[in-house]
Amino acid sequence: MIEVQNLTKRYGTFVALDSISFSARQGEILGFLGPNGAGKTTTMRILTGYMPPTEGSAQVAGYDVFDDSLEVRRHVGYLPETVPLYRDMTVRGYLDFLARLRDVPQRKARIDEVLARVGMTDRARSLIRSLSKGMRQRVGLAQAIVHNPDVLILDEPTIGLDPHQVQDVRALIRELGQTRTVMISTHILSEAEQMCDRIVIIDRGRIVAEDTPEQLRARLHRSGRLFVRVGGRAGQNAGQLLGGVPGVTGVEPHADGYLISARPRTDVRAALAAAVVGHGLELLELRPWALTLEEIFLEVTTALDHEPVAGERRHA
Amino acid sequence: MRNVRIVAQRELAQYFLSPIAYMVAFAILLLTGFLFNSDLGQRAGRLPPDGTAVLGVFGFFTVFFAPLITMRLFAEEAREGTLELMLTMPVRDGDVVLGKFLGAWAYYSIILGLTLVYQVIWLSITTFKAYQLSPELDIGPVISSYLGIWLFGGAALAVGLLFSAITENQVVAGFLSIATLFILWLGDFAGLVVQNRVIAQVIRALSLQAHYSTSFLIGVIRFEDVVFFIGLIVVMLFITTRLLESRRWR
């Protein structure tokens, strides 16, 4: 449904996208993560036919974004980062205008259906200018799905919503993603983790990692690392105590505990537990150390000359 | 053309949702009404009625209020982010430009139509014998003047639309449009003071006033004047479309 090959976008000498490639199939929710200025919005704008790429190709719903731009636009629902609303129009009037431009059949019934899905039925006659930010966001989402598109491209779709609305919108996106291709950009990593089938991390115009949330975590889970939290009057001694356990190669203070590195294929958990308890201390926590998605994100987007992670796609 | 019609209908409706439309209509009717009243007072019973007196001034007003109508058309959409929405709709850029222009022109036509009340008054006091105060109204120049001012308004709106697509600031768009239209309006006088005959002719040929006041307003419909205004509209809309397309490449 979305097929991007060596996509490059330059603004003068500035390279906003540097030969990125990725794909998303039908029934998949693709998360697009990256810091500000990474190239997320540029990618989305190219995929929606708003601007052409400098080099490379992109196909959406089987149509080339440059050669068949109008067809692409017919099959895509797009919610830009700044929700595009005509503030002097009513919610229904706004959706009706866009549905007419998109030639939606049985317009009135479809608009009723979409309003119900985003929970705005009771505000259909309200002027958009009188709506709260969360409601405006939902109206923006309604316009993106009013024509029942094959591909949905949503730039920060839950921004500005209250927690209940966030849950509702996430549920809606998950539902929409069952039969369509959905691409969302977000800064909320837990959101990507919860909603997306696959995540692409982009930084400075390059894709630095791409995989499922589980695989990303698993592959960045450092073998042999454990997190240990010790209670009682351990003080500085706990670090020395843990470092002296056979098989332990490194101890690094982390948060309110320690990250323990061990020799490959060596299980030091029992020895660590015995050492702590044997010295009269309390063992509060002992678990394998896995990076959260947030830590993965920071790791792959802050290192200038980072090591490629498993599943990573590098494009020079 | 379907998309053009949809965009035009929304733009026309939008004018009546904002106070500026009513303010412009109020100001135009107040000024022209005042002019008509004083003209009527001077002529009644003494001079032949002149239905074009108000329309002559309406042309000058158009230089100032046409930009008020057009300044928001693209500038506001760019600022509010709705232009990105429009440009990702399955609609050609040219359709968006033409739709917005026709919406604005329709609104202009409605305001122009309001001035027909003055012609009705003239006709009622010159045609109905019982109340006849003056000779009958010469309807020919009135019809040609309405055609001329309508085309003139379209050209002025097209110029305003172009400047609205240049900047995201409505005030800047309005100011640049007024300045340009004012220069084009005064081109008639500039042609008179320039010594070089060829340059003077070129300047005068580009003057809005020369194509309106000395032809349509006196009951003459010249082919070249019609072509001038329609040509100006086409060129301005073409450049505006190209400007809009250039946003995609920036």
JSON list of C-alpha atoms in Angstrom, two decimals, chain A residues 54-238:
[
{"chain": "A", "resi": 54, "resn": "THR", "atom": "CA", "xyz": [13.78, 15.46, -5.42]},
{"chain": "A", "resi": 55, "resn": "GLU", "atom": "CA", "xyz": [14.81, 11.88, -6.16]},
{"chain": "A", "resi": 56, "resn": "GLY", "atom": "CA", "xyz": [13.48, 8.40, -5.66]},
{"chain": "A", "resi": 57, "resn": "SER", "atom": "CA", "xyz": [9.98, 7.08, -5.93]},
{"chain": "A", "resi": 58, "resn": "ALA", "atom": "CA", "xyz": [6.98, 6.52, -3.71]},
{"chain": "A", "resi": 59, "resn": "GLN", "atom": "CA", "xyz": [3.83, 4.59, -4.43]},
{"chain": "A", "resi": 60, "resn": "VAL", "atom": "CA", "xyz": [0.66, 4.89, -2.40]},
{"chain": "A", "resi": 61, "resn": "ALA", "atom": "CA", "xyz": [-2.28, 2.57, -3.02]},
{"chain": "A", "resi": 62, "resn": "GLY", "atom": "CA", "xyz": [-0.56, 1.48, -6.21]},
{"chain": "A", "resi": 63, "resn": "TYR", "atom": "CA", "xyz": [-0.18, 4.98, -7.65]},
{"chain": "A", "resi": 64, "resn": "ASP", "atom": "CA", "xyz": [2.99, 6.99, -8.04]},
{"chain": "A", "resi": 65, "resn": "VAL", "atom": "CA", "xyz": [2.89, 10.14, -5.90]},
{"chain": "A", "resi": 66, "resn": "PHE", "atom": "CA", "xyz": [4.40, 12.22, -8.69]},
{"chain": "A", "resi": 67, "resn": "ASP", "atom": "CA", "xyz": [2.89, 10.78, -11.87]},
{"chain": "A", "resi": 68, "resn": "ASP", "atom": "CA", "xyz": [-0.57, 9.99, -10.43]},
{"chain": "A", "resi": 69, "resn": "SER", "atom": "CA", "xyz": [-0.78, 12.63, -7.75]},
{"chain": "A", "resi": 70, "resn": "LEU", "atom": "CA", "xyz": [-4.55, 13.15, -8.06]},
{"chain": "A", "resi": 71, "resn": "GLU", "atom": "CA", "xyz": [-5.22, 9.38, -7.77]},
{"chain": "A", "resi": 72, "resn": "VAL", "atom": "CA", "xyz": [-2.97, 9.20, -4.71]},
{"chain": "A", "resi": 73, "resn": "ARG", "atom": "CA", "xyz": [-4.89, 12.06, -3.12]},
{"chain": "A", "resi": 74, "resn": "ARG", "atom": "CA", "xyz": [-8.18, 10.26, -3.77]},
{"chain": "A", "resi": 75, "resn": "HIS", "atom": "CA", "xyz": [-6.99, 7.20, -1.87]},
{"chain": "A", "resi": 76, "resn": "VAL", "atom": "CA", "xyz": [-5.29, 8.95, 1.03]},
{"chain": "A", "resi": 77, "resn": "GLY", "atom": "CA", "xyz": [-6.76, 10.51, 4.15]},
{"chain": "A", "resi": 78, "resn": "TYR", "atom": "CA", "xyz": [-4.40, 13.04, 5.67]},
{"chain": "A", "resi": 79, "resn": "LEU", "atom": "CA", "xyz": [-4.34, 14.81, 8.98]},
{"chain": "A", "resi": 80, "resn": "PRO", "atom": "CA", "xyz": [-1.52, 17.36, 8.98]},
{"chain": "A", "resi": 81, "resn": "GLU", "atom": "CA", "xyz": [0.26, 18.41, 12.16]},
{"chain": "A", "resi": 82, "resn": "THR", "atom": "CA", "xyz": [-1.62, 21.72, 12.18]},
{"chain": "A", "resi": 83, "resn": "VAL", "atom": "CA", "xyz": [-5.24, 20.61, 12.03]},
{"chain": "A", "resi": 84, "resn": "PRO", "atom": "CA", "xyz": [-6.62, 22.28, 8.89]},
{"chain": "A", "resi": 85, "resn": "LEU", "atom": "CA", "xyz": [-9.99, 23.76, 9.81]},
{"chain": "A", "resi": 86, "resn": "TYR", "atom": "CA", "xyz": [-12.19, 26.52, 8.45]},
{"chain": "A", "resi": 87, "resn": "ARG", "atom": "CA", "xyz": [-13.09, 28.11, 11.74]},
{"chain": "A", "resi": 88, "resn": "ASP", "atom": "CA", "xyz": [-16.12, 30.02, 10.46]},
{"chain": "A", "resi": 89, "resn": "MET", "atom": "CA", "xyz": [-17.82, 26.83, 9.27]},
{"chain": "A", "resi": 90, "resn": "THR", "atom": "CA", "xyz": [-19.91, 24.39, 11.26]},
{"chain": "A", "resi": 91, "resn": "VAL", "atom": "CA", "xyz": [-18.52, 20.91, 11.81]},
{"chain": "A", "resi": 92, "resn": "ARG", "atom": "CA", "xyz": [-21.09, 19.44, 9.42]},
{"chain": "A", "resi": 93, "resn": "GLY", "atom": "CA", "xyz": [-20.59, 22.19, 6.86]},
{"chain": "A", "resi": 94, "resn": "TYR", "atom": "CA", "xyz": [-16.84, 21.62, 6.90]},
{"chain": "A", "resi": 95, "resn": "LEU", "atom": "CA", "xyz": [-17.14, 17.86, 6.46]},
{"chain": "A", "resi": 96, "resn": "ASP", "atom": "CA", "xyz": [-19.80, 18.32, 3.79]},
{"chain": "A", "resi": 97, "resn": "PHE", "atom": "CA", "xyz": [-17.53, 20.66, 1.80]},
{"chain": "A", "resi": 98, "resn": "LEU", "atom": "CA", "xyz": [-14.62, 18.21, 1.88]},
{"chain": "A", "resi": 99, "resn": "ALA", "atom": "CA", "xyz": [-16.89, 15.23, 1.17]},
{"chain": "A", "resi": 100, "resn": "ARG", "atom": "CA", "xyz": [-18.27, 17.03, -1.88]},
{"chain": "A", "resi": 101, "resn": "LEU", "atom": "CA", "xyz": [-14.74, 17.72, -3.14]},
{"chain": "A", "resi": 102, "resn": "ARG", "atom": "CA", "xyz": [-13.96, 14.05, -2.64]},
{"chain": "A", "resi": 103, "resn": "ASP", "atom": "CA", "xyz": [-17.19, 13.02, -4.34]},
{"chain": "A", "resi": 104, "resn": "VAL", "atom": "CA", "xyz": [-18.29, 10.86, -1.41]},
{"chain": "A", "resi": 105, "resn": "PRO", "atom": "CA", "xyz": [-21.45, 8.88, -2.22]},
{"chain": "A", "resi": 106, "resn": "GLN", "atom": "CA", "xyz": [-24.41, 9.13, 0.20]},
{"chain": "A", "resi": 107, "resn": "ARG", "atom": "CA", "xyz": [-22.73, 12.11, 1.79]},
{"chain": "A", "resi": 108, "resn": "LYS", "atom": "CA", "xyz": [-25.14, 12.84, 4.59]},
{"chain": "A", "resi": 109, "resn": "ALA", "atom": "CA", "xyz": [-25.20, 9.27, 5.90]},
{"chain": "A", "resi": 110, "resn": "ARG", "atom": "CA", "xyz": [-21.43, 9.01, 5.66]},
{"chain": "A", "resi": 111, "resn": "ILE", "atom": "CA", "xyz": [-20.91, 12.26, 7.55]},
{"chain": "A", "resi": 112, "resn": "ASP", "atom": "CA", "xyz": [-23.31, 11.07, 10.27]},
{"chain": "A", "resi": 113, "resn": "GLU", "atom": "CA", "xyz": [-21.33, 7.84, 10.52]},
{"chain": "A", "resi": 114, "resn": "VAL", "atom": "CA", "xyz": [-17.98, 9.61, 10.73]},
{"chain": "A", "resi": 115, "resn": "LEU", "atom": "CA", "xyz": [-19.25, 12.09, 13.31]},
{"chain": "A", "resi": 116, "resn": "ALA", "atom": "CA", "xyz": [-20.45, 9.19, 15.44]},
{"chain": "A", "resi": 117, "resn": "ARG", "atom": "CA", "xyz": [-17.08, 7.45, 15.14]},
{"chain": "A", "resi": 118, "resn": "VAL", "atom": "CA", "xyz": [-15.17, 10.47, 16.41]},
{"chain": "A", "resi": 119, "resn": "GLY", "atom": "CA", "xyz": [-17.82, 11.23, 19.03]},
{"chain": "A", "resi": 120, "resn": "MET", "atom": "CA", "xyz": [-18.88, 14.59, 17.60]},
{"chain": "A", "resi": 121, "resn": "THR", "atom": "CA", "xyz": [-22.50, 13.92, 16.69]},
{"chain": "A", "resi": 122, "resn": "ASP", "atom": "CA", "xyz": [-23.82, 16.34, 19.29]},
{"chain": "A", "resi": 123, "resn": "ARG", "atom": "CA", "xyz": [-21.52, 19.13, 18.03]},
{"chain": "A", "resi": 124, "resn": "ALA", "atom": "CA", "xyz": [-22.33, 18.77, 14.32]},
{"chain": "A", "resi": 125, "resn": "ARG", "atom": "CA", "xyz": [-23.98, 22.19, 14.18]},
{"chain": "A", "resi": 126, "resn": "SER", "atom": "CA", "xyz": [-21.33, 23.97, 16.24]},
{"chain": "A", "resi": 127, "resn": "LEU", "atom": "CA", "xyz": [-19.00, 26.49, 14.69]},
{"chain": "A", "resi": 128, "resn": "ILE", "atom": "CA", "xyz": [-15.51, 25.05, 14.59]},
{"chain": "A", "resi": 129, "resn": "ARG", "atom": "CA", "xyz": [-14.12, 28.19, 16.23]},
{"chain": "A", "resi": 130, "resn": "SER", "atom": "CA", "xyz": [-16.15, 27.39, 19.35]},
{"chain": "A", "resi": 131, "resn": "LEU", "atom": "CA", "xyz": [-14.68, 23.90, 19.79]},
{"chain": "A", "resi": 132, "resn": "SER", "atom": "CA", "xyz": [-11.96, 22.89, 22.23]},
{"chain": "A", "resi": 133, "resn": "LYS", "atom": "CA", "xyz": [-8.57, 21.81, 20.92]},
{"chain": "A", "resi": 134, "resn": "GLY", "atom": "CA", "xyz": [-9.39, 18.16, 21.48]},
{"chain": "A", "resi": 135, "resn": "MET", "atom": "CA", "xyz": [-12.64, 18.48, 19.58]},
{"chain": "A", "resi": 136, "resn": "ARG", "atom": "CA", "xyz": [-10.90, 20.23, 16.70]},
{"chain": "A", "resi": 137, "resn": "GLN", "atom": "CA", "xyz": [-8.41, 17.38, 16.57]},
{"chain": "A", "resi": 138, "resn": "ARG", "atom": "CA", "xyz": [-11.31, 14.95, 16.28]},
{"chain": "A", "resi": 139, "resn": "VAL", "atom": "CA", "xyz": [-12.90, 17.00, 13.51]},
{"chain": "A", "resi": 140, "resn": "GLY", "atom": "CA", "xyz": [-9.54, 16.89, 11.73]},
{"chain": "A", "resi": 141, "resn": "LEU", "atom": "CA", "xyz": [-9.53, 13.13, 12.08]},
{"chain": "A", "resi": 142, "resn": "ALA", "atom": "CA", "xyz": [-13.11, 12.99, 10.79]},
{"chain": "A", "resi": 143, "resn": "GLN", "atom": "CA", "xyz": [-12.15, 14.81, 7.58]},
{"chain": "A", "resi": 144, "resn": "ALA", "atom": "CA", "xyz": [-9.28, 12.36, 7.07]},
{"chain": "A", "resi": 145, "resn": "ILE", "atom": "CA", "xyz": [-11.63, 9.35, 7.12]},
{"chain": "A", "resi": 146, "resn": "VAL", "atom": "CA", "xyz": [-14.77, 10.85, 5.59]},
{"chain": "A", "resi": 147, "resn": "HIS", "atom": "CA", "xyz": [-14.04, 9.32, 2.16]},
{"chain": "A", "resi": 148, "resn": "ASN", "atom": "CA", "xyz": [-13.15, 5.91, 3.59]},
{"chain": "A", "resi": 149, "resn": "PRO", "atom": "CA", "xyz": [-9.56, 6.01, 2.30]},
{"chain": "A", "resi": 150, "resn": "ASP", "atom": "CA", "xyz": [-7.31, 3.01, 1.69]},
{"chain": "A", "resi": 151, "resn": "VAL", "atom": "CA", "xyz": [-4.37, 4.77, 3.29]},
{"chain": "A", "resi": 152, "resn": "LEU", "atom": "CA", "xyz": [-4.44, 7.04, 6.33]},
{"chain": "A", "resi": 153, "resn": "ILE", "atom": "CA", "xyz": [-1.54, 9.36, 7.06]},
{"chain": "A", "resi": 154, "resn": "LEU", "atom": "CA", "xyz": [-1.80, 11.03, 10.44]},
{"chain": "A", "resi": 155, "resn": "ASP", "atom": "CA", "xyz": [0.71, 13.54, 11.77]},
{"chain": "A", "resi": 156, "resn": "GLU", "atom": "CA", "xyz": [0.55, 13.54, 15.58]},
{"chain": "A", "resi": 157, "resn": "PRO", "atom": "CA", "xyz": [-3.11, 12.43, 15.71]},
{"chain": "A", "resi": 158, "resn": "THR", "atom": "CA", "xyz": [-3.55, 12.43, 19.51]},
{"chain": "A", "resi": 159, "resn": "ILE", "atom": "CA", "xyz": [-1.85, 15.71, 20.32]},
{"chain": "A", "resi": 160, "resn": "GLY", "atom": "CA", "xyz": [-4.00, 17.97, 22.47]},
{"chain": "A", "resi": 161, "resn": "LEU", "atom": "CA", "xyz": [-6.48, 15.31, 23.49]},
{"chain": "A", "resi": 162, "resn": "ASP", "atom": "CA", "xyz": [-7.38, 14.48, 27.07]},
{"chain": "A", "resi": 163, "resn": "PRO", "atom": "CA", "xyz": [-6.57, 10.94, 28.31]},
{"chain": "A", "resi": 164, "resn": "HIS", "atom": "CA", "xyz": [-10.06, 9.62, 27.61]},
{"chain": "A", "resi": 165, "resn": "GLN", "atom": "CA", "xyz": [-10.06, 11.05, 24.11]},
{"chain": "A", "resi": 166, "resn": "VAL", "atom": "CA", "xyz": [-6.56, 9.67, 23.51]},
{"chain": "A", "resi": 167, "resn": "GLN", "atom": "CA", "xyz": [-7.82, 6.20, 24.37]},
{"chain": "A", "resi": 168, "resn": "ASP", "atom": "CA", "xyz": [-10.82, 6.62, 22.06]},
{"chain": "A", "resi": 169, "resn": "VAL", "atom": "CA", "xyz": [-8.73, 7.89, 19.15]},
{"chain": "A", "resi": 170, "resn": "ARG", "atom": "CA", "xyz": [-6.15, 5.14, 19.60]},
{"chain": "A", "resi": 171, "resn": "ALA", "atom": "CA", "xyz": [-8.92, 2.57, 19.58]},
{"chain": "A", "resi": 172, "resn": "LEU", "atom": "CA", "xyz": [-10.35, 4.15, 16.44]},
{"chain": "A", "resi": 173, "resn": "ILE", "atom": "CA", "xyz": [-6.95, 4.13, 14.71]},
{"chain": "A", "resi": 174, "resn": "ARG", "atom": "CA", "xyz": [-6.38, 0.50, 15.68]},
{"chain": "A", "resi": 175, "resn": "GLU", "atom": "CA", "xyz": [-9.80, -0.35, 14.28]},
{"chain": "A", "resi": 176, "resn": "LEU", "atom": "CA", "xyz": [-9.12, 1.56, 11.06]},
{"chain": "A", "resi": 177, "resn": "GLY", "atom": "CA", "xyz": [-5.72, -0.10, 10.82]},
{"chain": "A", "resi": 178, "resn": "GLN", "atom": "CA", "xyz": [-7.26, -3.56, 10.62]},
{"chain": "A", "resi": 179, "resn": "THR", "atom": "CA", "xyz": [-8.34, -3.08, 7.04]},
{"chain": "A", "resi": 180, "resn": "ARG", "atom": "CA", "xyz": [-6.30, -0.08, 5.89]},
{"chain": "A", "resi": 181, "resn": "THR", "atom": "CA", "xyz": [-2.74, 1.06, 5.86]},
{"chain": "A", "resi": 182, "resn": "VAL", "atom": "CA", "xyz": [-2.18, 3.62, 8.59]},
{"chain": "A", "resi": 183, "resn": "MET", "atom": "CA", "xyz": [0.96, 5.66, 8.97]},
{"chain": "A", "resi": 184, "resn": "ILE", "atom": "CA", "xyz": [1.24, 7.82, 12.06]},
{"chain": "A", "resi": 185, "resn": "SER", "atom": "CA", "xyz": [3.98, 10.08, 13.28]},
{"chain": "A", "resi": 186, "resn": "THR", "atom": "CA", "xyz": [4.22, 10.63, 16.98]},
{"chain": "A", "resi": 187, "resn": "HIS", "atom": "CA", "xyz": [6.56, 11.80, 19.68]},
{"chain": "A", "resi": 188, "resn": "ILE", "atom": "CA", "xyz": [4.74, 9.68, 22.23]},
{"chain": "A", "resi": 189, "resn": "LEU", "atom": "CA", "xyz": [6.76, 6.51, 22.22]},
{"chain": "A", "resi": 190, "resn": "SER", "atom": "CA", "xyz": [4.40, 4.54, 24.41]},
{"chain": "A", "resi": 191, "resn": "GLU", "atom": "CA", "xyz": [1.69, 5.36, 21.89]},
{"chain": "A", "resi": 192, "resn": "ALA", "atom": "CA", "xyz": [3.76, 3.92, 19.05]},
{"chain": "A", "resi": 193, "resn": "GLU", "atom": "CA", "xyz": [4.47, 0.88, 21.18]},
{"chain": "A", "resi": 194, "resn": "GLN", "atom": "CA", "xyz": [0.78, 0.33, 21.91]},
{"chain": "A", "resi": 195, "resn": "MET", "atom": "CA", "xyz": [-0.66, 1.08, 18.48]},
{"chain": "A", "resi": 196, "resn": "CYS", "atom": "CA", "xyz": [1.89, 0.27, 15.82]},
{"chain": "A", "resi": 197, "resn": "ASP", "atom": "CA", "xyz": [2.65, -3.01, 14.18]},
{"chain": "A", "resi": 198, "resn": "ARG", "atom": "CA", "xyz": [5.95, -1.66, 12.99]},
{"chain": "A", "resi": 199, "resn": "ILE", "atom": "CA", "xyz": [8.10, 1.34, 13.83]},
{"chain": "A", "resi": 200, "resn": "VAL", "atom": "CA", "xyz": [10.43, 3.35, 11.65]},
{"chain": "A", "resi": 201, "resn": "ILE", "atom": "CA", "xyz": [12.83, 5.64, 13.49]},
{"chain": "A", "resi": 202, "resn": "ILE", "atom": "CA", "xyz": [14.07, 8.52, 11.38]},
{"chain": "A", "resi": 203, "resn": "ASP", "atom": "CA", "xyz": [16.77, 11.01, 12.25]},
{"chain": "A", "resi": 204, "resn": "ARG", "atom": "CA", "xyz": [18.31, 13.78, 10.15]},
{"chain": "A", "resi": 205, "resn": "GLY", "atom": "CA", "xyz": [16.61, 12.47, 7.04]},
{"chain": "A", "resi": 206, "resn": "ARG", "atom": "CA", "xyz": [17.79, 8.89, 7.45]},
{"chain": "A", "resi": 207, "resn": "ILE", "atom": "CA", "xyz": [16.09, 5.79, 8.70]},
{"chain": "A", "resi": 208, "resn": "VAL", "atom": "CA", "xyz": [18.11, 4.60, 11.68]},
{"chain": "A", "resi": 209, "resn": "ALA", "atom": "CA", "xyz": [15.95, 1.69, 12.80]},
{"chain": "A", "resi": 210, "resn": "GLU", "atom": "CA", "xyz": [12.95, -0.23, 11.55]},
{"chain": "A", "resi": 211, "resn": "ASP", "atom": "CA", "xyz": [11.21, -3.18, 13.17]},
{"chain": "A", "resi": 212, "resn": "THR", "atom": "CA", "xyz": [8.29, -4.25, 15.32]},
{"chain": "A", "resi": 213, "resn": "PRO", "atom": "CA", "xyz": [8.25, -2.64, 18.79]},
{"chain": "A", "resi": 214, "resn": "GLU", "atom": "CA", "xyz": [8.90, -6.04, 20.37]},
{"chain": "A", "resi": 215, "resn": "GLN", "atom": "CA", "xyz": [11.79, -6.87, 18.04]},
{"chain": "A", "resi": 216, "resn": "LEU", "atom": "CA", "xyz": [13.34, -3.47, 18.49]},
{"chain": "A", "resi": 217, "resn": "ARG", "atom": "CA", "xyz": [13.33, -3.97, 22.23]},
{"chain": "A", "resi": 218, "resn": "ALA", "atom": "CA", "xyz": [14.47, -7.57, 22.05]},
{"chain": "A", "resi": 219, "resn": "ARG", "atom": "CA", "xyz": [17.32, -6.87, 19.68]},
{"chain": "A", "resi": 220, "resn": "LEU", "atom": "CA", "xyz": [18.55, -4.01, 21.76]},
{"chain": "A", "resi": 221, "resn": "HIS", "atom": "CA", "xyz": [18.22, -6.02, 24.92]},
{"chain": "A", "resi": 222, "resn": "ARG", "atom": "CA", "xyz": [21.83, -6.40, 25.92]},
{"chain": "A", "resi": 223, "resn": "SER", "atom": "CA", "xyz": [22.69, -9.99, 26.56]},
{"chain": "A", "resi": 224, "resn": "GLY", "atom": "CA", "xyz": [23.67, -10.76, 30.15]},
{"chain": "A", "resi": 225, "resn": "ARG", "atom": "CA", "xyz": [22.60, -7.42, 31.59]},
{"chain": "A", "resi": 226, "resn": "LEU", "atom": "CA", "xyz": [20.52, -7.46, 34.72]},
{"chain": "A", "resi": 227, "resn": "PHE", "atom": "CA", "xyz": [18.97, -4.78, 36.84]},
{"chain": "A", "resi": 228, "resn": "VAL", "atom": "CA", "xyz": [19.40, -5.25, 40.58]},
{"chain": "A", "resi": 229, "resn": "ARG", "atom": "CA", "xyz": [17.91, -3.12, 43.35]},
{"chain": "A", "resi": 230, "resn": "VAL", "atom": "CA", "xyz": [19.16, -3.64, 46.83]},
{"chain": "A", "resi": 231, "resn": "GLY", "atom": "CA", "xyz": [17.50, -2.45, 50.04]},
{"chain": "A", "resi": 232, "resn": "GLY", "atom": "CA", "xyz": [18.70, -2.12, 53.62]},
{"chain": "A", "resi": 233, "resn": "ARG", "atom": "CA", "xyz": [21.85, -0.23, 54.62]},
{"chain": "A", "resi": 234, "resn": "ALA", "atom": "CA", "xyz": [23.76, -1.18, 51.50]},
{"chain": "A", "resi": 235, "resn": "GLY", "atom": "CA", "xyz": [25.24, 2.21, 50.59]},
{"chain": "A", "resi": 236, "resn": "GLN", "atom": "CA", "xyz": [28.37, 2.14, 48.42]},
{"chain": "A", "resi": 237, "resn": "ASN", "atom": "CA", "xyz": [29.16, -1.38, 49.49]},
{"chain": "A", "resi": 238, "resn": "ALA", "atom": "CA", "xyz": [26.43, -2.91, 47.37]}
]
